Amino acid sequence: MSLYTRFTAHLDAVLDALEADGVLPAGLNRKPVTVEPPRDPSHGDLATNAAMVLAKPAGTNPRALAEAIVTKLQALDEVESATIAGPGFINLTLTDPTWRAELAAIHADADDYGRSDVGEGVTVNVEYVSANPTGPMHMGHCRGAVVGDALATLLEYAGHKVIREYYINDAGGQVDVLARSAHLRYREALGETIAIPEGLYPGDYLVPVGQALAAEYGDRFVGAPEADWLGAFRTFAVAKMMDMIRSDLALLGIHHDIFSSEAELQAAGKPDEAEAWLRAHDLVYDGVLEAPKGELPDDWEPVELPLFRSTQFGDDQDRPIKKSNGSWTYFGADMAYHYQKAQSADQLIDIWGADHAGTVKRIQAAVAALTEGKARFDVKLIQMVRLLRDGEPVKMSKRAGNFVTLADVVQEVGKDVVRFTMLTRKADAQMDFDFAKVVEASKDNPVFYVQYAHARISSLGRRAEEAGIVLPAPDLSLLGTAELAIVKLAAQFPRVVEGAAMQREPHRVAFYLNDLASAFHGWWNMGNDDPRARVILADDPALTATRLFLAQGIGQIIRNGLALMGVAALTEMQ
């Protein structure tokens, strides 16, 4: 149990006692009550709004309620003082032994410090990447891939059961274009000189696919009608593209539990099942869409279509689930896919590119209808990444044809740099990825700054050993104010994990690690001005052992946070 969780339990016990004393009525909603660090550290170590949020429903004065709460909190052994600020906020200052015990808990819990059961075993399906299987991964896919993967890891650490899923869009027109492009490369592999016309995929990545097709079929389909080879080439090319995509994702340490095929979904009749369910609940009807506003297109005509009543669930118009030719709309197929996902998960999270923002409302409406409002459903929109080299846009990749591949970037700067950088901004904020800056050895580069902190900590044990210092057991009573301030920041890690998981925001972990690294570097640098402030003191083994114990505790937090981000904790910098 983390310190913040423990004090939330202490506060609950106090509120229970006040109910028993008749100061508070029973049954008040305590969900708005928080225990968190005060904005100004000079106000104390913890703050609670309990009196502020409970006074009105309790029919009492916030200040008077705060006084009753403070009286009981002051009786706790861990509390040095409890004071009331303003109209009823309560600030707590904890005893130094409480913080020393928390440092010991960091060491004792090790890799599990920060792990939580707040997720209560709820199953969450996180669908991320889901790039069209038409080519290698590019940096637009990369950001969503990292955010989705880090979020999945974070949710697991916070006590959820997680399903990592990739949706293969292999039923649309883009895979026919892929098959036709592969057919040209197939003919090329058999000796024909070909030109890639506009509208097909020009990338060199299809050259080995064409060679593999030539090895598989010989010249059987060189002059054959498209109908004879399109299906087989489509299946073959999609399989090869998914092999490439899995390989690209593996470069980032990303592996999915499930790969769901849109083509298989439709072949299994899942959209029909979803439509039948919706019709049985009067949520699909046959109707005619309103005419487009403004001047009508020449080919527009009123056609009766099956329409989903998405306006009942917050959308701005009802949506067709089939086209006039009877095939499924993209929305109709996507609706069925979410219906399928909801059969095995309590909550759904989709990681989408920002260009899909216009479809969010309709899918939210579909999920709300198909799960009868029981499944929490979040869509995280990911902004594109602009690649720069010394401030100038990066040229396109010859292999990909029209974009820079993920593999190219990982090969140049490394997996850890890519993953950490993708989490240094909120997912819905624009991002620049400058090749020079992300590998810069400076405090302005959070990737370097955090990993350098861990490397510095790792070096301390080696330096103590090289100095021949015989280390006694650490005496935590030797920790001073500066050291305890870092412990207080380290103790926030479990709270950061829970908040990031609940809000679905893995970037919070990166922000926190940067703050923790900054605090550690500041403490380390005190030794530059005052030699007695250094960690390694050859003439004081007791203080050395204690400060080393503190540093190693901070290193443990950094390792735990980096693990959530899928980033290695370096023990030395090259």
XYZ file of C-alpha atoms in Angstrom:
574
model
C 0.000 0.000 0.000
C 1.507 3.333 -1.045
C 1.748 6.273 1.316
C -1.038 8.150 -0.472
C -3.293 5.091 -0.447
C -2.543 4.599 3.239
C -3.487 8.173 4.104
C -6.643 7.904 2.037
C -7.504 4.910 4.236
C -6.630 6.939 7.363
C -8.945 9.706 6.185
C -11.728 7.217 5.470
C -11.362 5.889 9.022
C -11.611 9.436 10.382
C -14.753 10.092 8.337
C -16.224 6.780 9.533
C -15.573 7.871 13.126
C -17.234 11.232 12.508
C -20.270 9.413 11.126
C -20.363 7.270 14.256
C -20.124 10.425 16.392
C -23.033 11.989 14.495
C -20.883 14.809 13.094
C -21.450 13.521 9.546
C -24.550 11.804 8.161
C -24.080 8.281 6.816
C -23.915 7.549 3.101
C -22.138 10.672 1.832
C -20.436 10.332 -1.564
C -16.711 10.377 -0.837
C -15.491 9.982 -4.417
C -14.666 13.714 -4.770
C -12.422 13.538 -1.682
C -8.722 13.646 -2.576
C -5.395 13.229 -0.802
C -2.566 14.790 -2.783
C 0.558 16.936 -2.466
C -0.215 20.633 -1.886
C 0.676 22.924 -4.774
C 3.037 24.832 -2.481
C 5.404 22.456 -0.621
C 5.731 25.041 2.155
C 2.130 24.235 3.122
C 3.026 20.673 4.103
C 3.355 17.189 2.678
C -0.264 16.202 1.966
C -3.502 18.087 1.439
C -7.146 17.009 1.453
C -10.307 18.729 0.308
C -12.515 16.466 2.463
C -14.120 19.261 4.492
C -14.702 21.399 1.388
C -16.552 18.762 -0.616
C -18.454 17.083 2.244
C -19.638 20.127 4.192
C -22.471 21.135 1.864
C -24.106 17.676 1.526
C -23.586 17.238 5.281
C -25.312 20.559 5.964
C -22.406 21.947 7.975
C -19.730 24.638 7.783
C -16.505 23.599 5.943
C -14.260 25.183 8.543
C -16.063 23.495 11.425
C -15.904 20.133 9.659
C -12.199 20.680 8.930
C -11.559 21.277 12.631
C -13.267 17.989 13.513
C -11.199 16.122 10.901
C -7.945 17.771 11.964
C -8.485 16.806 15.598
C -8.559 13.136 14.657
C -5.770 13.286 12.043
C -3.419 14.889 14.578
C -3.707 11.771 16.704
C -1.971 9.649 14.014
C 1.625 8.715 14.804
C 2.707 9.588 11.234
C 1.352 13.143 11.417
C 3.619 15.916 12.681
C 0.947 18.590 12.298
C -2.433 19.189 10.678
C -3.563 22.709 9.820
C -6.525 24.365 8.142
C -6.022 26.743 5.240
C -8.581 29.175 3.830
C -12.211 28.111 4.086
C -11.441 24.493 4.971
C -8.537 22.870 3.123
C -6.487 20.608 5.366
C -2.694 20.412 5.110
C -0.688 17.666 6.772
C 2.996 17.606 7.610
C 4.289 14.092 8.184
C 7.050 13.053 10.534
C 10.553 12.446 9.207
C 10.413 8.761 10.284
C 7.375 8.353 8.007
C 9.405 9.425 4.973
C 12.363 7.291 5.988
C 10.026 4.314 6.208
C 8.771 5.116 2.713
C 12.316 4.987 1.346
C 12.710 1.573 2.973
C 9.417 0.530 1.333
C 10.768 1.519 -2.096
C 13.681 -0.856 -1.576
C 11.495 -3.608 -0.153
C 8.924 -3.467 -2.962
C 11.583 -2.983 -5.655
C 10.076 -3.623 -9.114
C 6.589 -3.672 -7.598
C 6.812 -0.229 -6.002
C 4.044 1.693 -7.714
C 2.108 -1.398 -8.775
C -1.575 -0.993 -7.988
C -4.841 -2.912 -7.865
C -6.921 0.152 -8.714
C -7.914 -1.572 -11.969
C -9.653 -4.289 -9.936
C -8.991 -6.920 -12.596
C -11.210 -5.162 -15.153
C -10.438 -6.355 -18.695
C -9.459 -3.580 -21.100
C -9.042 -4.063 -24.845
C -6.469 -1.611 -26.204
C -6.480 -1.453 -29.992
C -3.531 0.418 -31.429
C -1.544 0.849 -34.626
C -4.064 -0.927 -36.939
C -2.245 0.516 -39.947
C -3.481 -0.514 -43.377
C -1.484 -3.599 -44.482
C -0.143 -1.865 -47.567
C 3.435 -1.047 -46.607
C 6.006 -0.607 -43.851
C 5.352 1.378 -40.702
C 6.029 5.116 -40.822
C 6.505 7.688 -38.053
C 2.828 8.593 -38.041
C 2.109 5.005 -37.008
C 5.034 5.086 -34.577
C 3.564 7.587 -32.141
C 0.258 5.745 -31.839
C 2.101 2.455 -31.491
C 4.205 3.708 -28.582
C 1.316 5.473 -26.836
C -0.890 2.391 -27.155
C 1.795 -0.006 -25.986
C 2.829 2.151 -23.015
C -0.823 2.616 -22.055
C -1.405 -1.147 -22.160
C 1.620 -1.741 -19.912
C 0.528 1.026 -17.567
C -2.988 -0.424 -17.249
C -1.575 -3.867 -16.448
C 0.679 -2.369 -13.772
C -2.356 -0.628 -12.310
C -4.277 -3.883 -11.930
C -6.189 -4.296 -15.197
C -6.255 -7.321 -17.451
C -5.213 -6.081 -20.870
C -5.803 -7.348 -24.399
C -3.480 -5.767 -26.971
C -5.193 -5.846 -30.355
C -4.378 -4.899 -33.943
C -7.217 -4.561 -36.478
C -6.145 -5.523 -40.007
C -8.059 -3.425 -42.565
C -7.871 -6.076 -45.281
C -11.351 -5.790 -46.801
C -11.209 -2.383 -48.458
C -10.174 -1.119 -51.859
C -6.644 -0.366 -50.634
C -5.785 -4.075 -50.549
C -6.907 -4.460 -54.170
C -4.511 -1.615 -55.005
C -1.835 -3.514 -53.071
C -2.509 -6.683 -55.066
C -2.274 -4.810 -58.386
C 0.990 -3.162 -57.268
C 2.369 -6.564 -56.254
C 1.354 -7.959 -59.664
C 3.542 -5.355 -61.367
C 6.491 -6.335 -59.153
C 5.729 -9.988 -59.937
C 6.013 -9.263 -63.640
C 9.198 -7.277 -62.958
C 10.684 -10.259 -61.119
C 10.064 -12.359 -64.226
C 12.146 -9.973 -66.358
C 9.617 -7.431 -67.573
C 10.428 -3.710 -67.411
C 7.590 -2.020 -65.581
C 6.538 1.510 -64.671
C 4.403 2.183 -61.582
C 1.372 4.208 -62.669
C -0.207 6.849 -60.464
C -2.586 5.339 -57.931
C -0.493 2.248 -57.192
C 2.130 1.783 -54.471
C 5.603 2.667 -55.814
C 7.756 1.649 -52.835
C 10.682 -0.743 -53.240
C 9.334 -2.788 -50.330
C 7.110 -4.632 -52.838
C 10.101 -5.881 -54.872
C 10.701 -8.933 -52.621
C 6.954 -9.586 -52.591
C 6.983 -9.749 -56.382
C 9.984 -12.079 -56.275
C 8.223 -14.354 -53.814
C 5.121 -14.405 -56.030
C 7.273 -15.307 -59.035
C 8.833 -18.166 -57.071
C 5.358 -19.327 -56.002
C 3.489 -19.107 -59.321
C 6.098 -18.888 -62.088
C 4.710 -17.079 -65.146
C 1.184 -18.456 -64.666
C -0.421 -15.036 -64.078
C 1.698 -12.780 -66.285
C -0.963 -12.249 -68.914
C -3.938 -13.652 -67.030
C -7.121 -11.629 -66.443
C -7.172 -9.752 -63.127
C -10.069 -11.850 -61.880
C -7.838 -14.955 -62.018
C -5.125 -13.627 -59.698
C -6.478 -10.662 -57.711
C -7.772 -12.670 -54.734
C -4.669 -14.845 -54.411
C -2.281 -11.890 -54.814
C -4.267 -9.873 -52.285
C -4.031 -12.632 -49.661
C -0.344 -13.235 -50.383
C 0.621 -9.550 -50.311
C -1.344 -8.792 -47.128
C 0.379 -11.684 -45.361
C 3.798 -10.372 -46.435
C 2.910 -6.827 -45.382
C 1.777 -8.037 -41.955
C 5.069 -9.917 -41.565
C 6.839 -6.625 -42.315
C 4.623 -4.673 -39.919
C 5.189 -7.183 -37.097
C 8.931 -6.950 -37.745
C 8.803 -3.132 -37.668
C 6.823 -3.148 -34.424
C 9.262 -5.622 -32.877
C 11.994 -3.014 -33.397
C 10.081 -0.952 -30.829
C 9.501 -3.944 -28.551
C 5.799 -4.020 -29.457
C 3.881 -7.293 -29.692
C 0.090 -7.665 -29.919
C -1.995 -10.440 -28.386
C -4.582 -10.499 -31.175
C -4.594 -9.615 -34.875
C -8.208 -9.319 -36.063
C -8.952 -9.403 -39.778
C -11.714 -7.222 -41.206
C -12.132 -9.683 -44.089
C -12.540 -12.601 -41.673
C -14.954 -10.548 -39.567
C -17.200 -9.985 -42.564
C -16.862 -13.567 -43.785
C -17.996 -14.777 -40.357
C -21.148 -12.673 -40.606
C -20.338 -10.443 -37.611
C -21.793 -7.272 -39.189
C -25.050 -9.175 -39.818
C -25.104 -10.234 -36.152
C -24.620 -6.646 -35.026
C -27.352 -5.403 -37.353
C -29.751 -8.113 -36.137
C -29.108 -7.145 -32.518
C -29.671 -3.477 -33.253
C -32.881 -4.160 -35.192
C -34.156 -6.303 -32.329
C -33.657 -3.291 -30.056
C -35.196 -0.834 -32.580
C -31.873 0.876 -33.118
C -31.680 0.310 -36.875
C -34.408 1.348 -39.309
C -34.708 1.617 -43.091
C -34.795 5.260 -44.103
C -33.491 7.920 -46.444
C -30.683 10.240 -45.452
C -31.257 13.969 -45.620
C -29.932 15.608 -48.759
C -26.471 17.179 -48.439
C -26.551 20.866 -47.609
C -25.812 23.314 -50.399
C -25.794 22.411 -54.094
C -26.574 18.729 -54.632
C -23.986 16.554 -56.415
C -25.089 15.349 -59.860
C -25.025 11.700 -58.766
C -26.988 12.203 -55.556
C -30.337 10.447 -55.274
C -32.491 9.586 -52.265
C -31.937 5.896 -51.505
C -33.420 3.872 -48.689
C -30.648 2.485 -46.487
C -30.422 0.743 -43.104
C -29.693 3.574 -40.657
C -28.384 3.299 -37.107
C -30.109 5.598 -34.620
C -26.844 7.193 -33.538
C -28.576 10.489 -32.672
C -30.020 8.722 -29.621
C -26.448 8.422 -28.340
C -25.079 11.917 -28.960
C -24.242 11.834 -32.677
C -25.448 14.661 -34.922
C -27.181 12.410 -37.481
C -28.186 8.782 -37.956
C -25.608 6.742 -39.860
C -25.954 4.231 -42.727
C -24.460 0.820 -42.024
C -24.749 -0.382 -45.637
C -24.245 1.172 -49.041
C -26.873 1.211 -51.784
C -25.209 -1.850 -53.374
C -25.697 -3.836 -50.174
C -22.039 -3.854 -49.072
C -21.116 -2.654 -45.603
C -20.085 0.920 -45.034
C -16.826 1.457 -43.203
C -18.899 2.450 -40.180
C -21.034 -0.692 -40.429
C -17.984 -2.960 -40.456
C -16.266 -0.963 -37.711
C -19.393 -1.112 -35.568
C -19.436 -4.906 -35.851
C -15.750 -5.051 -34.957
C -16.334 -3.102 -31.742
C -19.317 -5.325 -30.981
C -16.964 -8.310 -31.258
C -14.313 -6.703 -29.035
C -16.879 -5.915 -26.352
C -17.726 -9.623 -26.007
C -14.404 -10.251 -24.246
C -13.638 -6.930 -22.546
C -15.232 -4.631 -19.982
C -13.644 -1.506 -21.421
C -12.398 -0.520 -24.873
C -9.678 1.931 -25.866
C -8.934 2.874 -29.472
C -5.727 4.685 -30.441
C -6.447 6.582 -33.658
C -4.715 9.121 -35.825
C -6.096 12.655 -35.511
C -7.408 12.416 -39.096
C -10.129 10.079 -37.759
C -11.552 12.688 -35.383
C -14.708 13.031 -37.478
C -15.744 9.420 -36.865
C -15.368 9.403 -33.077
C -18.949 10.362 -32.227
C -20.540 7.679 -34.385
C -18.340 4.872 -33.012
C -18.940 6.070 -29.456
C -22.661 5.967 -30.211
C -22.394 2.440 -31.635
C -20.462 1.117 -28.638
C -22.899 2.764 -26.220
C -25.803 1.086 -28.047
C -24.256 -2.350 -28.524
C -23.015 -2.611 -24.921
C -26.154 -0.944 -23.493
C -23.894 1.678 -21.936
C -22.001 -0.867 -19.831
C -18.559 -0.605 -21.479
C -16.343 2.409 -20.948
C -15.022 3.411 -24.350
C -12.210 5.901 -24.907
C -10.731 7.108 -28.171
C -7.248 8.624 -27.946
C -6.438 10.810 -30.938
C -2.764 10.951 -31.861
C -1.313 13.928 -33.693
C 1.216 13.440 -36.453
C 4.974 13.693 -35.936
C 7.002 16.145 -37.987
C 10.498 14.806 -38.674
C 13.280 17.372 -38.717
C 17.015 17.332 -39.186
C 18.631 20.513 -37.875
C 15.279 22.222 -38.158
C 14.591 21.164 -41.747
C 11.997 18.560 -42.829
C 13.495 15.117 -43.472
C 13.444 13.811 -47.023
C 11.283 10.834 -47.894
C 12.459 7.242 -47.913
C 13.291 5.637 -51.224
C 12.289 2.221 -49.896
C 8.853 3.404 -48.795
C 8.296 5.684 -51.756
C 6.551 8.563 -50.013
C 7.371 8.569 -46.293
C 10.103 7.956 -43.746
C 9.919 4.460 -42.303
C 9.855 3.635 -38.627
C 12.676 1.143 -39.190
C 14.913 3.886 -40.644
C 14.375 6.092 -37.589
C 14.883 3.316 -35.026
C 18.048 2.214 -36.807
C 19.453 5.748 -36.602
C 18.606 6.794 -33.023
C 17.583 3.583 -31.236
C 14.401 2.120 -29.765
C 14.656 3.809 -26.371
C 15.077 7.291 -27.813
C 12.092 6.816 -30.106
C 9.828 5.417 -27.380
C 10.719 7.989 -24.745
C 10.420 10.905 -27.167
C 6.965 9.792 -28.317
C 5.802 10.102 -24.683
C 7.247 13.528 -23.927
C 4.099 15.357 -25.051
C 0.381 14.755 -24.691
C -0.807 12.500 -27.485
C -3.165 15.117 -28.913
C -0.430 17.777 -29.153
C 1.680 18.316 -32.259
C 5.204 16.911 -32.046
C 8.505 17.694 -33.734
C 11.090 14.914 -33.810
C 14.464 16.483 -34.528
C 17.143 13.840 -35.096
C 19.841 16.051 -33.587
C 17.919 17.089 -30.484
C 16.642 13.643 -29.464
C 20.209 12.351 -29.078
C 21.619 15.562 -27.603
C 23.492 15.089 -24.314
C 21.872 17.956 -22.410
C 19.298 18.599 -19.719
C 16.991 19.936 -22.441
C 16.690 16.409 -23.808
C 14.495 14.427 -21.361
C 15.582 11.082 -22.813
C 19.214 11.778 -21.980
C 18.410 13.573 -18.714
C 16.475 10.662 -17.183
C 18.808 7.932 -18.422
C 21.827 9.946 -17.261
C 20.325 10.114 -13.767
C 20.042 6.332 -13.674
C 23.562 5.894 -15.060
C 24.936 8.252 -12.404
C 23.183 6.277 -9.677
C 24.533 3.014 -11.094
C 28.059 4.406 -10.995
C 27.905 5.181 -7.262
C 28.109 1.593 -6.076
C 31.096 1.007 -8.350
C 32.819 4.150 -7.090
C 32.304 3.184 -3.438
C 33.774 -0.231 -4.169
C 36.728 1.254 -6.047
C 37.364 3.583 -3.091
C 37.553 0.539 -0.814
C 34.810 1.831 1.486
C 33.371 -0.860 3.752
C 29.691 0.061 3.899
C 27.671 -0.528 7.066
C 23.891 -0.876 7.064
C 22.297 2.464 6.136
C 21.234 4.671 9.041
C 18.214 6.538 7.683
C 18.248 8.957 10.610
C 21.242 10.571 8.866
C 19.057 11.751 5.974
C 18.643 15.506 6.062
C 16.051 17.906 4.709
C 17.447 17.893 1.157
C 17.426 14.094 1.024
C 13.922 13.765 2.456
C 12.636 16.224 -0.135
C 13.675 13.763 -2.848
C 12.031 10.888 -0.946
C 8.792 12.896 -0.906
C 8.926 13.273 -4.678
C 9.782 9.584 -5.140
C 6.794 8.629 -2.977
C 4.485 10.253 -5.526
C 5.271 7.562 -8.113
C 2.394 5.190 -7.143
C -0.008 8.125 -7.270
C 1.317 9.146 -10.705
C 0.830 5.591 -11.979
C -2.769 5.432 -10.777
C -3.609 8.862 -12.183
C -1.994 8.093 -15.549
C -3.856 4.778 -15.779
C -7.230 6.220 -14.801
C -6.883 9.153 -17.219
C -5.340 6.985 -19.969
C -2.320 9.329 -20.214
C 1.034 7.501 -20.224
C 2.896 10.743 -20.908
C 2.394 11.607 -17.222
C 5.015 9.010 -16.345
C 7.569 10.672 -18.647
C 6.833 14.091 -17.147
C 7.218 12.720 -13.623
C 10.511 10.954 -14.405
C 11.910 14.189 -15.790
C 10.971 15.969 -12.531
C 12.508 13.186 -10.438
C 15.698 13.196 -12.514
C 15.907 16.971 -12.124
C 15.599 16.666 -8.333
C 18.270 13.972 -8.264
C 20.709 15.936 -10.454
C 20.138 18.991 -8.243
C 20.993 16.976 -5.143
C 24.047 15.475 -6.850
C 25.270 18.915 -7.935
C 25.221 20.164 -4.345
C 28.422 18.187 -3.970
C 30.125 20.427 -6.527
C 29.868 23.373 -4.140
C 30.145 21.472 -0.858
C 32.339 18.350 -0.798
C 30.556 17.166 2.370
C 27.303 17.005 0.344
C 28.689 14.343 -1.966
C 27.316 10.812 -1.906
C 30.676 9.052 -1.680
C 32.675 10.169 1.363
C 35.740 8.006 1.920
C 36.060 9.188 5.530
C 32.386 8.618 6.427
C 31.181 5.114 5.531
C 27.925 5.518 7.496
C 26.803 8.625 5.630
C 28.001 7.138 2.340
C 25.918 3.990 2.914
C 22.836 6.070 3.760
C 23.113 8.418 0.797
C 23.823 5.483 -1.492
C 20.673 3.806 -0.161
C 18.705 6.938 -1.062
C 20.234 7.139 -4.537
C 19.503 3.481 -5.202
C 15.892 4.025 -4.155
C 15.601 6.844 -6.711
C 17.197 4.551 -9.281
C 14.542 1.945 -8.529
C 11.757 4.452 -9.223
C 13.403 5.510 -12.488
C 13.720 1.849 -13.567
C 10.086 1.188 -12.728
C 8.918 4.241 -14.652
C 11.087 3.512 -17.682
C 9.805 -0.080 -17.716
C 6.260 1.260 -18.037
C 7.434 3.264 -21.039
C 9.229 0.275 -22.567
C 12.600 2.016 -22.201
C 15.797 0.475 -20.827
C 17.448 1.975 -17.752
C 21.076 2.493 -18.759
C 23.839 1.779 -16.261
C 26.388 3.836 -18.175
C 26.241 6.385 -20.962
C 28.235 5.894 -24.151
